[in-house]
CSV table of C-alpha atoms in Angstrom, one decimal:
chain,number,residue,atom,x,y,z
E,158,ASN,CA,6.6,30.7,32.5
E,159,ALA,CA,5.7,31.8,29.0
E,160,GLY,CA,6.5,28.5,27.5
E,161,VAL,CA,7.1,28.8,23.7
E,162,THR,CA,6.4,32.2,22.1
E,163,GLN,CA,6.4,33.1,18.4
E,164,THR,CA,6.8,36.5,16.8
E,165,PRO,CA,5.0,37.7,14.7
E,166,LYS,CA,1.5,36.1,14.9
E,167,PHE,CA,0.5,37.2,11.4
E,168,ARG,CA,2.5,38.4,8.3
E,169,VAL,CA,1.8,39.2,4.7
E,170,LEU,CA,4.7,39.2,2.3
E,171,LYS,CA,5.0,39.9,-1.4
E,172,THR,CA,6.8,37.4,-3.5
E,173,GLY,CA,10.6,37.8,-3.3
E,174,GLN,CA,10.6,39.6,0.1
E,175,SER,CA,12.5,38.2,3.0
E,176,MET,CA,11.6,37.8,6.7
E,177,THR,CA,12.6,36.2,9.9
E,178,LEU,CA,10.3,34.3,12.3
E,179,LEU,CA,11.4,34.3,15.9
E,180,CYS,CA,10.8,31.5,18.4
E,181,ALA,CA,11.7,31.8,22.1
E,182,GLN,CA,11.4,29.2,24.9
E,183,ASP,CA,12.0,29.7,28.6
E,184,MET,CA,12.1,26.0,29.6
E,185,ASN,CA,15.8,25.5,29.0
E,186,HIS,CA,15.0,22.8,26.4
E,187,GLU,CA,17.8,21.5,24.3
E,188,TYR,CA,15.8,20.6,21.2
E,189,MET,CA,13.9,23.1,19.1
E,190,TYR,CA,11.9,22.6,15.8
E,191,TRP,CA,10.2,24.5,13.1
E,192,TYR,CA,7.2,23.0,11.4
E,193,ARG,CA,4.7,24.1,8.7
E,194,GLN,CA,1.1,23.1,8.7
E,195,ASP,CA,-0.9,23.0,5.6
E,196,PRO,CA,-4.5,21.6,5.1
E,197,GLY,CA,-4.5,17.9,4.8
E,198,MET,CA,-0.7,17.6,5.1
E,199,GLY,CA,-0.4,17.6,8.9
E,200,LEU,CA,2.8,18.9,10.4
E,201,ARG,CA,6.0,18.8,8.3
E,202,LEU,CA,9.4,19.4,9.8
E,203,ILE,CA,11.4,22.1,8.2
E,204,HIS,CA,14.5,22.3,10.4
E,205,TYR,CA,15.5,21.4,13.9
E,206,SER,CA,18.2,21.9,16.4
E,207,VAL,CA,19.6,19.6,19.1
E,208,GLY,CA,21.5,22.4,20.8
E,209,GLU,CA,23.0,25.9,20.7
E,210,GLY,CA,24.9,26.4,17.5
E,211,THR,CA,23.7,23.3,15.8
E,212,THR,CA,20.9,22.9,13.2
E,213,ALA,CA,19.8,20.1,10.9
E,214,LYS,CA,17.4,19.7,7.9
E,215,GLY,CA,14.0,18.2,8.3
E,216,GLU,CA,11.6,16.9,5.7
E,217,VAL,CA,11.0,20.2,3.8
E,218,PRO,CA,14.0,22.5,4.3
E,219,ASP,CA,14.2,24.1,0.8
E,220,GLY,CA,13.7,27.8,0.8
E,221,TYR,CA,14.3,28.2,4.5
E,222,ASN,CA,17.3,28.8,6.7
E,223,VAL,CA,17.6,28.7,10.5
E,224,SER,CA,20.0,29.8,13.2
E,225,ARG,CA,20.3,28.9,16.9
E,226,LEU,CA,22.8,31.4,18.3
E,227,LYS,CA,21.3,31.2,21.8
E,228,LYS,CA,19.8,28.1,23.5
E,229,GLN,CA,16.5,29.8,24.1
E,230,ASN,CA,16.0,31.2,20.5
E,231,PHE,CA,15.5,29.5,17.2
E,232,LEU,CA,15.1,31.7,14.1
E,233,LEU,CA,13.5,30.7,10.8
E,234,GLY,CA,14.4,32.8,7.7
E,235,LEU,CA,12.8,33.1,4.3
E,236,GLU,CA,15.3,34.7,2.0
E,237,SER,CA,13.0,35.1,-1.0
E,238,ALA,CA,9.4,34.3,-0.2
E,239,ALA,CA,7.2,32.3,-2.6
E,240,PRO,CA,3.4,31.8,-2.7
E,241,SER,CA,4.1,28.1,-1.9
E,242,GLN,CA,5.4,29.2,1.5
E,243,THR,CA,2.0,30.4,2.5
E,244,SER,CA,1.3,28.4,5.6
E,245,VAL,CA,1.0,28.3,9.3
E,246,TYR,CA,4.4,27.9,11.0
E,247,PHE,CA,4.8,26.3,14.4
E,248,CYS,CA,7.8,26.3,16.6
E,249,ALA,CA,8.3,23.6,19.3
E,250,SER,CA,10.8,22.6,21.9
E,251,SER,CA,11.6,19.5,23.9
E,252,SER,CA,13.9,18.3,26.6
E,253,ALA,CA,16.6,15.8,25.8
E,254,GLY,CA,17.4,15.2,29.5
E,255,THR,CA,14.7,12.9,30.7
E,256,GLY,CA,14.7,10.3,28.0
E,257,PHE,CA,11.3,11.2,26.5
E,258,TYR,CA,10.6,13.9,24.0
E,259,GLU,CA,7.3,15.4,24.5
E,260,GLN,CA,7.1,18.6,22.5
E,261,TYR,CA,5.8,22.0,23.6
E,262,PHE,CA,4.3,24.1,20.8
E,263,GLY,CA,4.0,27.8,20.3
E,264,PRO,CA,0.8,29.5,19.1
E,265,GLY,CA,1.8,29.7,15.5
E,266,THR,CA,2.6,32.3,12.8
E,267,ARG,CA,0.2,32.7,9.9
E,268,LEU,CA,2.1,33.7,6.8
E,269,THR,CA,0.6,34.7,3.5
E,270,VAL,CA,2.8,35.3,0.5
E,271,THR,CA,1.1,37.2,-2.4
V,186,ALA,CA,12.1,5.9,8.4
V,187,GLN,CA,9.0,5.9,10.5
V,188,SER,CA,5.6,6.7,8.9
V,189,VAL,CA,2.4,7.4,10.7
V,190,THR,CA,-1.1,6.8,9.2
V,191,GLN,CA,-4.2,8.4,10.6
V,192,LEU,CA,-6.9,6.5,8.6
V,193,ASP,CA,-9.7,9.1,8.9
V,194,SER,CA,-9.2,12.7,7.9
V,195,GLN,CA,-12.5,13.7,9.4
V,196,VAL,CA,-14.8,12.0,12.0
V,197,PRO,CA,-18.2,13.5,12.6
V,198,VAL,CA,-20.0,12.3,15.7
V,199,PHE,CA,-23.0,13.4,17.9
V,200,GLU,CA,-22.5,14.7,21.4
V,201,GLU,CA,-22.4,11.9,24.1
V,202,ALA,CA,-21.6,9.2,21.5
V,203,PRO,CA,-18.4,7.2,21.7
V,204,VAL,CA,-15.5,7.9,19.2
V,205,GLU,CA,-12.3,6.2,18.1
V,206,LEU,CA,-9.6,7.9,16.1
V,207,ARG,CA,-7.2,5.5,14.5
V,208,CYS,CA,-3.4,5.7,14.3
V,209,ASN,CA,-1.0,3.1,12.8
V,210,TYR,CA,2.7,3.4,12.5
V,211,SER,CA,5.2,1.6,10.3
V,212,SER,CA,8.0,0.3,12.4
V,213,SER,CA,7.7,-2.1,15.3
V,214,VAL,CA,11.0,-1.1,17.0
V,215,SER,CA,10.9,0.5,20.4
V,216,VAL,CA,8.8,3.7,20.1
V,217,TYR,CA,7.3,6.5,22.2
V,218,LEU,CA,3.7,7.3,21.1
V,219,PHE,CA,1.8,10.6,21.5
V,220,TRP,CA,-1.5,12.1,20.8
V,221,TYR,CA,-1.7,15.9,20.5
V,222,VAL,CA,-4.8,18.1,20.2
V,223,GLN,CA,-5.1,21.4,18.3
V,224,TYR,CA,-8.1,23.6,19.1
V,225,PRO,CA,-9.0,26.2,16.4
V,226,ASN,CA,-6.3,28.9,15.9
V,227,GLN,CA,-4.0,27.4,18.6
V,228,GLY,CA,-0.9,25.4,18.7
V,229,LEU,CA,-0.7,21.7,19.6
V,230,GLN,CA,-1.0,20.5,23.1
V,231,LEU,CA,-0.1,17.1,24.4
V,232,LEU,CA,-3.2,14.9,25.1
V,233,LEU,CA,-1.5,11.7,26.3
V,234,LYS,CA,1.6,9.6,25.8
V,235,TYR,CA,2.9,6.1,25.9
V,236,LEU,CA,6.5,5.7,27.0
V,237,SER,CA,6.6,2.2,28.7
V,238,GLY,CA,4.6,0.0,31.1
V,239,SER,CA,0.9,-0.3,30.9
V,240,THR,CA,-0.3,-0.3,27.3
V,241,LEU,CA,-3.5,1.7,28.2
V,242,VAL,CA,-2.9,5.4,28.9
V,243,GLU,CA,-5.4,8.0,29.9
V,244,SER,CA,-5.8,11.7,29.7
V,245,ILE,CA,-7.3,14.0,32.3
V,246,ASN,CA,-10.3,14.8,30.1
V,247,GLY,CA,-11.6,11.2,29.5
V,248,PHE,CA,-9.6,10.2,26.4
V,249,GLU,CA,-7.6,6.9,26.4
V,250,ALA,CA,-5.3,5.2,24.0
V,251,GLU,CA,-4.0,1.7,23.8
V,252,PHE,CA,-0.6,0.7,22.5
V,253,ASN,CA,-0.8,-2.5,20.4
V,254,LYS,CA,2.7,-3.6,19.5
V,255,SER,CA,1.6,-6.5,17.3
V,256,GLN,CA,-0.7,-4.3,15.2
V,257,THR,CA,1.6,-1.2,15.5
V,258,SER,CA,-1.4,0.9,16.5
V,259,PHE,CA,-2.2,3.5,19.1
V,260,HIS,CA,-5.9,4.3,18.6
V,261,LEU,CA,-7.5,7.1,20.6
V,262,ARG,CA,-10.9,6.6,22.2
V,263,LYS,CA,-13.5,8.4,24.3
V,264,PRO,CA,-16.7,6.8,25.5
V,265,SER,CA,-18.8,10.0,25.4
V,266,VAL,CA,-17.7,13.1,23.6
V,267,HIS,CA,-18.6,16.7,24.3
V,268,ILE,CA,-19.0,19.7,22.0
V,269,SER,CA,-15.7,21.1,23.4
V,270,ASP,CA,-13.8,18.0,22.1
V,271,THR,CA,-14.2,19.4,18.5
V,272,ALA,CA,-10.6,19.8,17.4
V,273,GLU,CA,-7.8,18.4,15.2
V,274,TYR,CA,-6.0,15.4,16.7
V,275,PHE,CA,-2.5,14.4,15.7
V,276,CYS,CA,-0.8,11.1,16.4
V,277,ALA,CA,3.0,11.2,16.7
V,278,VAL,CA,5.7,8.5,17.0
V,279,SER,CA,9.3,8.8,18.2
V,280,ASP,CA,11.6,6.0,17.2
V,281,ARG,CA,13.8,5.1,20.2
V,282,SER,CA,16.3,3.1,18.2
V,283,GLY,CA,17.7,5.9,16.0
V,284,GLY,CA,19.0,8.0,18.8
V,285,SER,CA,17.6,11.3,17.6
V,286,TYR,CA,14.0,10.8,18.9
V,287,ILE,CA,12.7,13.3,16.3
V,288,PRO,CA,8.9,12.5,16.2
V,289,THR,CA,7.0,11.8,13.0
V,290,PHE,CA,3.4,13.2,12.9
V,291,GLY,CA,0.3,11.8,11.1
V,292,ARG,CA,-1.7,14.1,8.9
V,293,GLY,CA,-4.3,14.7,11.6
V,294,THR,CA,-8.0,13.8,12.2
V,295,SER,CA,-10.6,16.4,12.5
V,296,LEU,CA,-13.1,15.5,15.2
V,297,ILE,CA,-16.4,17.3,14.7
V,298,VAL,CA,-18.9,16.9,17.5
V,299,HIS,CA,-22.5,17.8,16.6
V,300,PRO,CA,-25.2,18.7,19.2
């Protein structure tokens, strides 16, 4: 059981470039989430998904897009990267079946936009 | 909307001393409560959770937290900390009334244990 994995672990982009972050989970969880973590700001929810083919905006969705074509994968896209998107990105997943929503987190992707 | 306040951004403490990390949330409706721990350069891991029943919950490594509904608090405590407890700690709250259960996180408290 790998749990939640994220690809890549590190990335440096120039302003205006695009990229996709991949999150994969092997726990058959219905819910998946993308967060960004910045110093002193805690975790802020970017987008989330409650099932295959569905996505919803979180607290800070601007500049990001997501897709959930398969239940086990959740992609986060940056179409035109900006320095303000320099951050550590975490993916998480949780089960909707048991009535409680403990989240399982990936190891993070450290993104620097220059 | 739910909000979560962790009153201390940083808590320095000496090894073997007791510690309390404070967490308050805004809404008193039915909630699930969580503490997560993040060690350097890692993702978050669940430390303990309150779902229902006994208001005092414990983790396997000696931490405990008490749900106080009247004060809307879920403070984390440990009677004697170890160097290895140095980490970032996040309080999270899921609102059971809204149906979506999307958790709200606090800004985190950095626990620094000195020898």
